[in-house]
Structure formats: C-alpha cells, structure tokens
Coordinates of C-alpha atoms and ligand atoms in Angstrom, one line a residue:
M1 CA -11.9 -3.5 24.2
K2 CA -11.8 -3.1 20.5
Y3 CA -8.7 -3.3 18.4
K4 CA -8.2 -0.2 16.4
I5 CA -6.9 -0.1 12.8
D6 CA -6.1 3.2 11.1
I7 CA -6.4 3.1 7.2
I8 CA -4.7 6.1 5.6
V9 CA -5.9 7.7 2.4
G10 CA -4.6 11.0 1.0
A11 CA -4.6 11.0 -2.9
R12 CA -7.0 9.7 -5.5
P13 CA -5.4 6.3 -6.0
N14 CA -5.7 5.4 -2.3
F15 CA -9.5 5.3 -2.1
M16 CA -10.1 2.2 -4.1
K17 CA -7.5 0.4 -2.1
A18 CA -8.8 1.5 1.2
A19 CA -12.4 0.5 0.0
A20 CA -11.3 -3.1 -0.4
L21 CA -10.3 -3.3 3.2
F22 CA -13.3 -1.4 4.7
N23 CA -15.5 -3.9 2.7
E24 CA -14.3 -6.5 5.1
K25 CA -15.2 -4.6 8.3
D26 CA -18.6 -6.2 9.1
K27 CA -16.8 -9.6 9.5
Y28 CA -14.7 -8.3 12.4
S29 CA -16.8 -7.0 15.3
S30 CA -13.8 -6.8 17.5
I31 CA -12.1 -4.3 15.2
E32 CA -12.7 -0.6 14.9
F33 CA -11.7 0.5 11.4
R34 CA -10.8 4.2 11.2
L35 CA -10.5 6.0 7.9
I36 CA -7.8 8.7 8.2
H37 CA -7.8 11.3 5.3
T38 CA -4.7 13.4 5.1
G39 CA -6.3 16.0 2.7
Q40 CA -3.3 15.6 0.2
H41 CA -6.1 15.6 -2.4
Y42 CA -9.0 18.0 -1.4
D43 CA -11.0 18.6 -4.7
K44 CA -14.4 16.9 -4.4
I45 CA -13.7 15.1 -7.7
L46 CA -10.3 13.8 -6.5
S47 CA -11.5 12.8 -3.1
D48 CA -15.1 13.1 -1.6
V49 CA -16.7 11.5 -4.7
F50 CA -14.9 8.2 -3.9
I51 CA -16.1 8.1 -0.4
D52 CA -19.7 8.0 -1.8
E53 CA -19.0 5.7 -4.7
F54 CA -17.1 3.0 -2.7
N55 CA -19.4 3.4 0.2
L56 CA -16.7 4.3 2.6
P57 CA -17.4 5.7 6.0
Q58 CA -16.8 9.4 6.6
P59 CA -13.3 9.9 7.8
T60 CA -12.7 9.6 11.5
C61 CA -10.0 12.1 11.2
C62 CA -9.2 14.7 8.5
L63 CA -5.8 16.3 8.6
G64 CA -6.6 18.8 5.8
V65 CA -3.0 19.4 4.7
G66 CA -3.6 20.5 1.0
S67 CA -1.0 21.0 -1.7
G68 CA 2.6 22.3 -1.4
S69 CA 6.1 21.0 -2.0
H70 CA 6.8 17.5 -1.0
T71 CA 8.5 18.5 2.1
Y72 CA 5.7 20.8 3.1
Q73 CA 3.1 18.2 2.4
T74 CA 5.0 15.3 4.1
S75 CA 5.9 17.3 7.2
K76 CA 2.4 18.6 7.7
I77 CA 0.8 15.1 7.4
M78 CA 3.5 13.9 9.9
M79 CA 2.7 16.5 12.4
G80 CA -1.1 16.1 11.9
Y81 CA -1.0 12.3 12.3
E82 CA 1.2 12.3 15.3
K83 CA -1.2 14.7 17.0
W84 CA -4.0 12.3 16.1
I85 CA -2.3 9.2 17.5
E86 CA -1.3 11.0 20.8
D87 CA -4.9 10.6 21.9
H88 CA -6.2 7.9 19.6
R89 CA -3.4 5.4 19.4
P90 CA -4.2 2.5 16.9
H91 CA -2.9 -1.0 17.2
I92 CA -2.1 -1.2 13.5
C93 CA -1.6 1.6 10.9
I94 CA -2.2 0.4 7.3
V95 CA -0.8 2.5 4.5
V96 CA -1.5 1.8 0.9
G97 CA 0.4 2.6 -2.4
D98 CA 3.2 5.1 -2.8
V99 CA 2.0 8.7 -2.4
N100 CA 3.3 11.3 0.1
S101 CA 0.6 10.4 2.6
T102 CA 1.8 6.9 2.6
I103 CA 5.4 7.6 3.6
A104 CA 4.5 10.4 6.0
C105 CA 2.0 8.3 8.2
A106 CA 4.3 5.3 7.9
I107 CA 7.2 7.2 9.5
V108 CA 5.0 8.5 12.3
A109 CA 3.4 5.1 13.1
K110 CA 6.7 3.3 13.1
K111 CA 8.6 5.9 15.3
N112 CA 5.7 5.8 17.8
G113 CA 6.0 2.0 18.1
I114 CA 2.7 1.1 16.2
T115 CA 2.6 -1.9 13.9
L116 CA 2.9 -0.8 10.4
S117 CA 1.3 -2.6 7.3
H118 CA 2.0 -1.6 3.8
V119 CA -0.5 -2.7 1.1
E120 CA 1.2 -2.8 -2.4
A121 CA 4.6 -3.5 -0.9
G122 CA 7.7 -4.4 -3.0
L123 CA 6.8 -2.8 -6.3
R124 CA 9.9 -1.1 -7.8
S125 CA 10.5 0.9 -10.9
F126 CA 14.1 1.3 -10.0
D127 CA 13.8 4.9 -11.1
R128 CA 14.7 7.1 -8.1
T129 CA 13.7 10.2 -10.0
M130 CA 10.1 9.2 -9.3
P131 CA 8.9 10.7 -6.1
E132 CA 6.7 7.4 -5.7
E133 CA 9.8 5.2 -5.9
I134 CA 11.4 7.0 -2.9
N135 CA 8.1 6.6 -1.1
R136 CA 7.9 2.9 -1.8
V137 CA 11.5 2.0 -0.8
L138 CA 11.3 4.0 2.4
T139 CA 7.9 2.7 3.5
D140 CA 8.8 -0.9 2.8
S141 CA 12.0 -0.4 4.7
I142 CA 10.2 0.3 8.0
S143 CA 7.0 -1.8 7.6
D144 CA 6.3 -4.9 9.7
M145 CA 3.7 -6.5 7.4
L146 CA 4.4 -6.3 3.6
F147 CA 1.4 -7.2 1.5
V148 CA 2.4 -7.8 -2.1
T149 CA 0.4 -7.8 -5.4
E150 CA 2.6 -9.5 -7.7
P151 CA 5.7 -12.0 -7.6
S152 CA 8.2 -9.3 -8.6
G153 CA 7.3 -7.7 -5.2
I154 CA 8.5 -10.7 -3.2
A155 CA 11.7 -10.8 -5.2
N156 CA 12.4 -7.1 -4.7
L157 CA 11.8 -7.3 -1.0
A158 CA 14.0 -10.3 -0.7
N159 CA 16.8 -8.6 -2.6
E160 CA 16.5 -5.6 -0.1
G161 CA 17.1 -8.1 2.8
H162 CA 13.5 -8.3 4.1
S163 CA 12.8 -11.5 5.9
M164 CA 10.2 -13.7 4.3
D165 CA 8.3 -13.9 7.6
G166 CA 6.7 -10.5 7.1
I167 CA 5.9 -10.8 3.4
Y168 CA 2.4 -11.9 2.3
Y169 CA 1.5 -12.4 -1.3
V170 CA -2.2 -11.5 -1.1
G171 CA -3.1 -10.1 -4.6
N172 CA -4.4 -6.8 -5.6
V173 CA -6.8 -4.6 -3.8
M174 CA -7.4 -2.4 -6.8
I175 CA -8.8 -5.5 -8.6
D176 CA -11.1 -6.1 -5.5
T177 CA -12.7 -2.8 -6.1
L178 CA -12.9 -3.2 -9.8
V179 CA -14.6 -6.6 -9.5
R180 CA -17.1 -5.2 -7.0
L181 CA -18.0 -2.1 -9.1
K182 CA -17.7 -3.4 -12.6
P183 CA -21.4 -4.2 -13.0
K184 CA -22.2 -0.7 -12.1
A185 CA -19.7 0.7 -14.5
E186 CA -21.0 -1.5 -17.2
A187 CA -24.5 -0.2 -16.8
V188 CA -23.3 3.5 -17.0
R189 CA -22.1 3.5 -20.6
Y190 CA -20.4 6.8 -20.0
Y191 CA -19.0 7.0 -23.6
S192 CA -22.5 7.7 -25.0
N193 CA -22.4 11.2 -23.3
Y194 CA -19.8 12.1 -25.9
D195 CA -21.6 10.4 -28.9
L196 CA -19.0 7.7 -29.1
N197 CA -19.5 4.1 -29.8
R198 CA -18.3 1.1 -27.7
G199 CA -14.8 0.0 -28.7
E200 CA -14.3 3.0 -31.0
Y201 CA -12.3 5.4 -28.9
A202 CA -9.1 5.7 -26.9
Y203 CA -9.1 6.6 -23.2
L204 CA -6.2 8.8 -22.1
T205 CA -4.9 9.9 -18.7
L206 CA -1.7 11.8 -18.1
H207 CA -0.3 13.2 -14.8
R208 CA 3.2 12.0 -14.0
P209 CA 5.7 14.8 -13.4
S210 CA 8.1 13.0 -15.8
N211 CA 5.5 13.6 -18.7
V212 CA 3.9 16.9 -17.8
D213 CA 6.3 19.1 -15.9
D214 CA 9.0 19.4 -18.7
P215 CA 7.8 21.6 -21.6
K216 CA 9.8 19.6 -24.2
T217 CA 8.4 16.3 -23.1
L218 CA 4.9 17.6 -22.9
V219 CA 5.1 19.0 -26.5
D220 CA 6.3 15.6 -27.7
V221 CA 3.4 13.9 -25.9
I222 CA 0.9 16.4 -27.3
N223 CA 2.2 16.1 -30.8
N224 CA 1.5 12.3 -30.7
I225 CA -1.9 12.7 -29.0
E226 CA -2.9 15.0 -31.8
W227 CA -1.7 12.4 -34.4
M228 CA -3.7 9.7 -32.5
A229 CA -6.8 11.8 -32.4
E230 CA -6.9 11.9 -36.2
K231 CA -7.1 8.1 -36.2
I232 CA -9.5 7.6 -33.3
P233 CA -11.5 9.9 -31.0
V234 CA -9.6 10.3 -27.6
V235 CA -11.3 11.0 -24.4
F236 CA -9.0 12.9 -21.9
P237 CA -10.1 13.7 -18.4
I238 CA -7.5 16.2 -17.3
H239 CA -5.6 16.0 -14.0
P240 CA -5.2 19.3 -12.1
R241 CA -1.4 19.1 -12.4
T242 CA -1.5 18.5 -16.1
K243 CA -4.1 21.3 -16.6
K244 CA -2.0 23.7 -14.5
N245 CA 1.1 23.0 -16.6
L246 CA -0.8 23.1 -19.9
I247 CA -2.1 26.6 -19.0
G248 CA 1.3 27.7 -17.7
M249 CA 3.1 26.5 -20.9
K250 CA 0.4 28.0 -23.1
L251 CA -0.4 24.7 -24.6
I252 CA -4.0 24.2 -23.5
K253 CA -5.6 26.1 -26.5
R254 CA -3.8 23.7 -28.9
L255 CA -5.6 20.8 -27.3
E256 CA -8.9 22.6 -27.2
L257 CA -8.6 23.1 -30.9
C258 CA -7.6 19.5 -31.6
K259 CA -10.4 17.8 -33.5
G260 CA -11.0 14.3 -32.2
L261 CA -9.7 15.1 -28.7
I262 CA -12.5 15.3 -26.0
M263 CA -10.9 17.1 -23.0
I264 CA -13.0 16.8 -19.9
E265 CA -12.7 17.6 -16.2
P266 CA -11.6 14.7 -13.9
I267 CA -14.3 12.0 -13.5
S268 CA -15.4 9.6 -10.9
Y269 CA -14.1 6.0 -10.5
I270 CA -17.3 4.5 -12.0
E271 CA -17.2 6.9 -14.9
S272 CA -13.5 6.1 -15.5
L273 CA -14.1 2.4 -15.3
S274 CA -16.9 2.7 -17.7
L275 CA -14.7 4.5 -20.2
M276 CA -12.0 2.0 -19.7
I277 CA -14.1 -1.1 -20.2
N278 CA -15.5 0.0 -23.5
A279 CA -12.3 1.7 -24.8
R280 CA -10.5 0.2 -27.9
L281 CA -7.3 1.1 -26.1
V282 CA -6.0 3.0 -23.1
V283 CA -3.0 5.5 -23.2
T284 CA -1.8 6.3 -19.7
D285 CA 1.1 6.9 -17.3
S286 CA -0.9 5.8 -14.2
G287 CA 0.0 2.7 -12.3
G288 CA -3.5 1.7 -11.4
L289 CA -4.7 1.9 -15.1
Q290 CA -1.9 -0.5 -16.1
E291 CA -3.2 -3.1 -13.7
E292 CA -6.9 -2.5 -14.4
T293 CA -6.5 -2.8 -18.2
T294 CA -4.5 -6.0 -17.7
Y295 CA -7.4 -7.5 -15.7
L296 CA -9.9 -6.3 -18.2
G297 CA -7.8 -7.4 -21.3
I298 CA -7.8 -3.9 -22.8
P299 CA -4.7 -2.9 -24.7
C300 CA -2.6 -0.3 -22.7
L301 CA 0.2 1.9 -24.0
C302 CA 2.1 3.2 -21.1
L303 CA 3.9 6.5 -21.6
R304 CA 6.8 5.7 -19.2
D305 CA 10.2 4.3 -19.7
N306 CA 9.7 1.8 -16.8
T307 CA 7.0 0.3 -14.7
E308 CA 6.9 -1.0 -11.1
R309 CA 4.2 -3.4 -12.2
P310 CA 6.2 -5.8 -14.7
I311 CA 3.4 -8.5 -14.5
T312 CA 1.1 -6.1 -16.6
I313 CA 3.7 -6.6 -19.3
T314 CA 4.6 -10.3 -18.9
N315 CA 1.0 -11.6 -18.2
G316 CA -1.0 -8.6 -19.2
T317 CA -1.9 -6.0 -21.9
N318 CA 0.6 -3.3 -21.2
T319 CA 3.4 -2.0 -23.5
L320 CA 6.0 0.5 -22.4
I321 CA 6.3 3.3 -24.8
G322 CA 8.7 5.6 -23.1
S323 CA 9.7 8.2 -25.7
N324 CA 9.6 5.7 -28.6
W325 CA 6.9 7.4 -30.6
E326 CA 7.4 5.2 -33.6
L327 CA 6.5 2.2 -31.5
F328 CA 3.5 4.3 -30.2
R329 CA 2.1 5.0 -33.6
N330 CA 2.6 1.4 -34.8
K331 CA 0.8 0.1 -31.8
V332 CA -2.1 2.6 -32.1
V333 CA -2.5 1.6 -35.8
S334 CA -2.3 -2.2 -35.1
I335 CA -4.7 -2.0 -32.1
C336 CA -7.2 0.1 -34.2
N337 CA -7.0 -2.7 -36.8
G338 CA -8.0 -5.3 -34.1
S339 CA -4.7 -6.6 -32.5
G340 CA -3.8 -6.7 -28.9
Y341 CA -6.7 -8.7 -27.6
D342 CA -4.9 -12.2 -27.3
D343 CA -5.8 -14.3 -24.3
K344 CA -3.5 -13.8 -21.4
P345 CA -3.1 -16.1 -18.4
C346 CA -5.0 -14.9 -15.2
I347 CA -2.8 -13.5 -12.5
P348 CA -2.9 -15.5 -9.3
Y349 CA -4.9 -13.8 -6.5
W350 CA -6.1 -11.0 -8.6
D351 CA -9.6 -12.4 -7.8
G352 CA -11.4 -9.8 -5.8
K353 CA -10.4 -11.3 -2.4
A354 CA -7.2 -9.6 -1.6
G355 CA -8.7 -7.2 1.0
G356 CA -10.2 -10.2 2.8
R357 CA -6.6 -11.9 3.0
I358 CA -5.0 -8.6 4.3
V359 CA -7.7 -8.0 7.0
E360 CA -7.6 -11.7 8.1
R361 CA -3.7 -11.5 8.5
C362 CA -4.1 -8.3 10.5
Y363 CA -6.7 -9.9 12.8
Q364 CA -4.6 -13.0 13.4
Y365 CA -1.6 -10.6 14.3
L366 CA -3.8 -8.7 16.7
I367 CA -5.1 -11.7 18.6
K368 CA -1.7 -13.1 18.9
N369 CA 0.0 -10.0 20.1
Ligands
UD1_1 C1 -0.3 12.4 -6.4 C2 0.7 11.3 -6.1 C3 0.8 10.4 -7.4 C4 -0.6 9.9 -7.7 C5 -1.5 11.1 -8.0 C6 -2.9 10.7 -8.4 C7 2.6 11.8 -4.7 C8 4.1 12.1 -4.6 N1 2.0 11.8 -5.9 O1 0.2 13.2 -7.5 O2 1.6 9.3 -7.0 O3 -0.5 9.1 -8.9 O4 -1.5 11.9 -6.8 O5 -3.7 11.9 -8.6 O6 2.0 11.7 -3.7 N2 -4.4 19.7 -7.0 C9 -5.7 20.1 -7.1 N3 -6.7 19.6 -6.3 C10 -6.4 18.5 -5.4 C11 -5.1 18.1 -5.3 C12 -4.1 18.7 -6.1 O7 -6.0 21.0 -7.9 O8 -7.3 18.1 -4.8 C13 -3.3 20.2 -7.8 C14 -2.5 21.2 -7.1 O9 -2.2 22.2 -8.0 C15 -1.2 20.4 -6.8 C16 -1.2 19.5 -8.0 O10 -2.5 19.2 -8.3 O11 -0.2 21.3 -6.7 C17 -0.4 18.2 -7.7 O12 -1.0 17.5 -6.5 P1 -0.1 16.5 -5.6 O13 -1.0 16.0 -4.5 O14 1.1 17.3 -5.2 O15 0.3 15.4 -6.6 P2 -0.3 14.7 -7.8 O16 0.4 15.1 -9.0 O17 -1.8 14.7 -7.7

C-alpha cells in the first residue's frame, strides 16, 4: 500500500510552492504524490507554463472551475474536490498559500477527516479587507500541520491559540524554487529582448484588488508609474485582472502612450525571475515578489499599506509605500542613485531546503499514524 498525498494548486503563485514539494518525491517510494489542479487559473501563461518550467507532473485531477465570484469559485472547487476524494481519498491534503483554492480544499479535506497541512501558515496582514487574509486565517484555524516561513508566523499562530505541537518553522518553499531555477534565469537575460541594460530598469507588477479595482486608486498608481517611467524604463507584465480594469476604466491607452513604460503580456516564472535578478528595483503588490527580492537583495517598493511578510522589511529589502507617493518618489530617486543595496542578514531556513523539511515531516506523520 502506498500513502497518498494530494497537493493542491489553483492560481499562479501556487505552482512554485508545489514544485518544491514534488522535487522531493523520488526520495519517498512509499508515497504517491498527486497534483490536484482546481483550474482557478486556466490561461496557459498563468498555469500550464509552470508545469513545464518546474518539471511538475501532469495533474492527477483537474477540477476546471474557472473564474467567477469568490463564492462561485470556492463552492465549485469544494464540490469538485469532494467528488475526487470520494473515490480517491488521500492520507494527507497539502494546501499552499492563501488563494481561494487553498481554503476551498482545506474545508473539504478537514470535514472529510483527512489530515490537513498548510504550507505558508501564520502569515497575517491583519487586514481583513484582503480576500487572502480571510483565506489564511480560516485555513490555519482548521489545519493539523502548520508549516511556517518566518518567525512572525509562529507568533501569530500562538496568539490565535494554536498549540506549538502542530507548528513547524521550515523556511520558504518559494525560495527553494528560486534557488533551483536561478541559474536558468541568469542565463536567459530576458531584459535584452527590450533593448534594456542590466540594472538599468524597474520591474513592475500589479494585481491586488486594493490597487486595481478602485478607479481613484488606480489613477494615483498610474500617475506615479508615469512619473517613474520618465526616470527609468519600466517593464510591466500585465495581469489579466489589471488589464480588464484598465480597459474597463478607459485607462489602457494612457499607459500604451507612456514613453519609458514597456507593457507586456504575462510572462513565465523563468522570464520573471530573469527580469527581477537584473532589475535596479522592483515595484509590486505581490507577496511572492517581496520575498524573492529580499532573498536576491534587490530593492522592492511595495504598493500596499501592510504586509503579511514583515521579515522582508526587518531583514530584507522591502519598503511599504501604501499611498505615500512622496516616499515612493524619494525612494525611486535614491535607488536610481545607487542606494538600497546594503547587506542584510540571511533569513534562517530560506536555504532551498524547505520542501525537504515539509515532506519529511509528513512522512514521519504517515508512518506513525
Ligand atoms: C488570485 C489570488 C491572489 C493571487 C493571484 C495571482 C484569490 C482570492 N486571489 O487573484 O491571491 O495573488 O491569483 O495571480 O485567490 N483571469 C484570466 N485568466 C486566468 C485566471 C483569471 O484572464 O487564467 C482573469 C479573469 O478575468 C478573472 C480575473 O483574472 O476574473 C481574476 O482572477 P481570480 O482567479 O479571481 O483572481 P486573481 O486576481 O488572479
């Protein structure tokens, strides 16, 4: 008999995390690792491309839920995953991150008496207007094994009354995948496709509802991006949510006409990592990019009021901008003039081995239960 572990992916940021777990599979012949793809993201460039790049197996099960309201998406995933486990019950369900697929499968697994592991547990922005914060708090509240990336996660879980017995500080699976694929990304030099030079451009990503759903906020962001593009070329792969809103709010033309702004379709992980490694600075509202820039030592300006990843500020290169555009402009100028590259201490366990620690812990659990 083989033990069965389901690993859930749905949206773009899940694939690099799942990849770090699948990378361990050859060490455990008694475990069958199954990739379950909910279909929350379905465009090739937001989903399938990662399966190839990370050398992930084809999904054992595709739920094909697609886009919709949060209720629609979450409930469809729940129904689909429940049907899957009726006939293919796993011993452990591993969910990663904080997207709708995470909470949906977590509820189904737990209610069906399956051991639930959450990778990236304990992160808190304390901002419950963020859909991801609701997903984090709820997923952690029912998880049996809580795998934590940074010390704040342990403190947050302890404050919420979790027993230390189920909390494991294992490090960061995002960094595992970064470490593994960095040499490939370094070889790509993706910036040269846009006639840019190493260290002489900014890399921008933007997709949070708090930045792109409200017209007034989005106009503020665009005004400042236009200002930045006069100082330094800006490469901007545009997320479908952002594109849809820019078109709907009739703002896309403005960006297309902005000299210095290179707006491109979404790109693959290797392409994105290549742009990040060689950028002068990164401007983003992504959680993953805050961590990746910290590991790489690239200055990061985060267009959010808060972060669930405070270690990227205390031990890293991240600055929270929120709507303080004066701070933003001062930072852009000083980074362009060469600041922001001070040595920072390494973060314990962000060493490329987090996936190994997680799978070993799961294996120990399986042989004892
Ligand atoms: C989701 C996650 C977010 C994560 C982000 C990364 C939740 C609540 N949010 O946000 O945490 O940072 O993924 O991308 O789970 N769309 C496409 N093609 C696709 C998928 C979506 O065009 O393959 C478009 C659709 O118009 C859709 C919109 O993007 O309505 C938003 O997609 P959705 O999955 O709802 O959320 P994201 O904004 O991508």
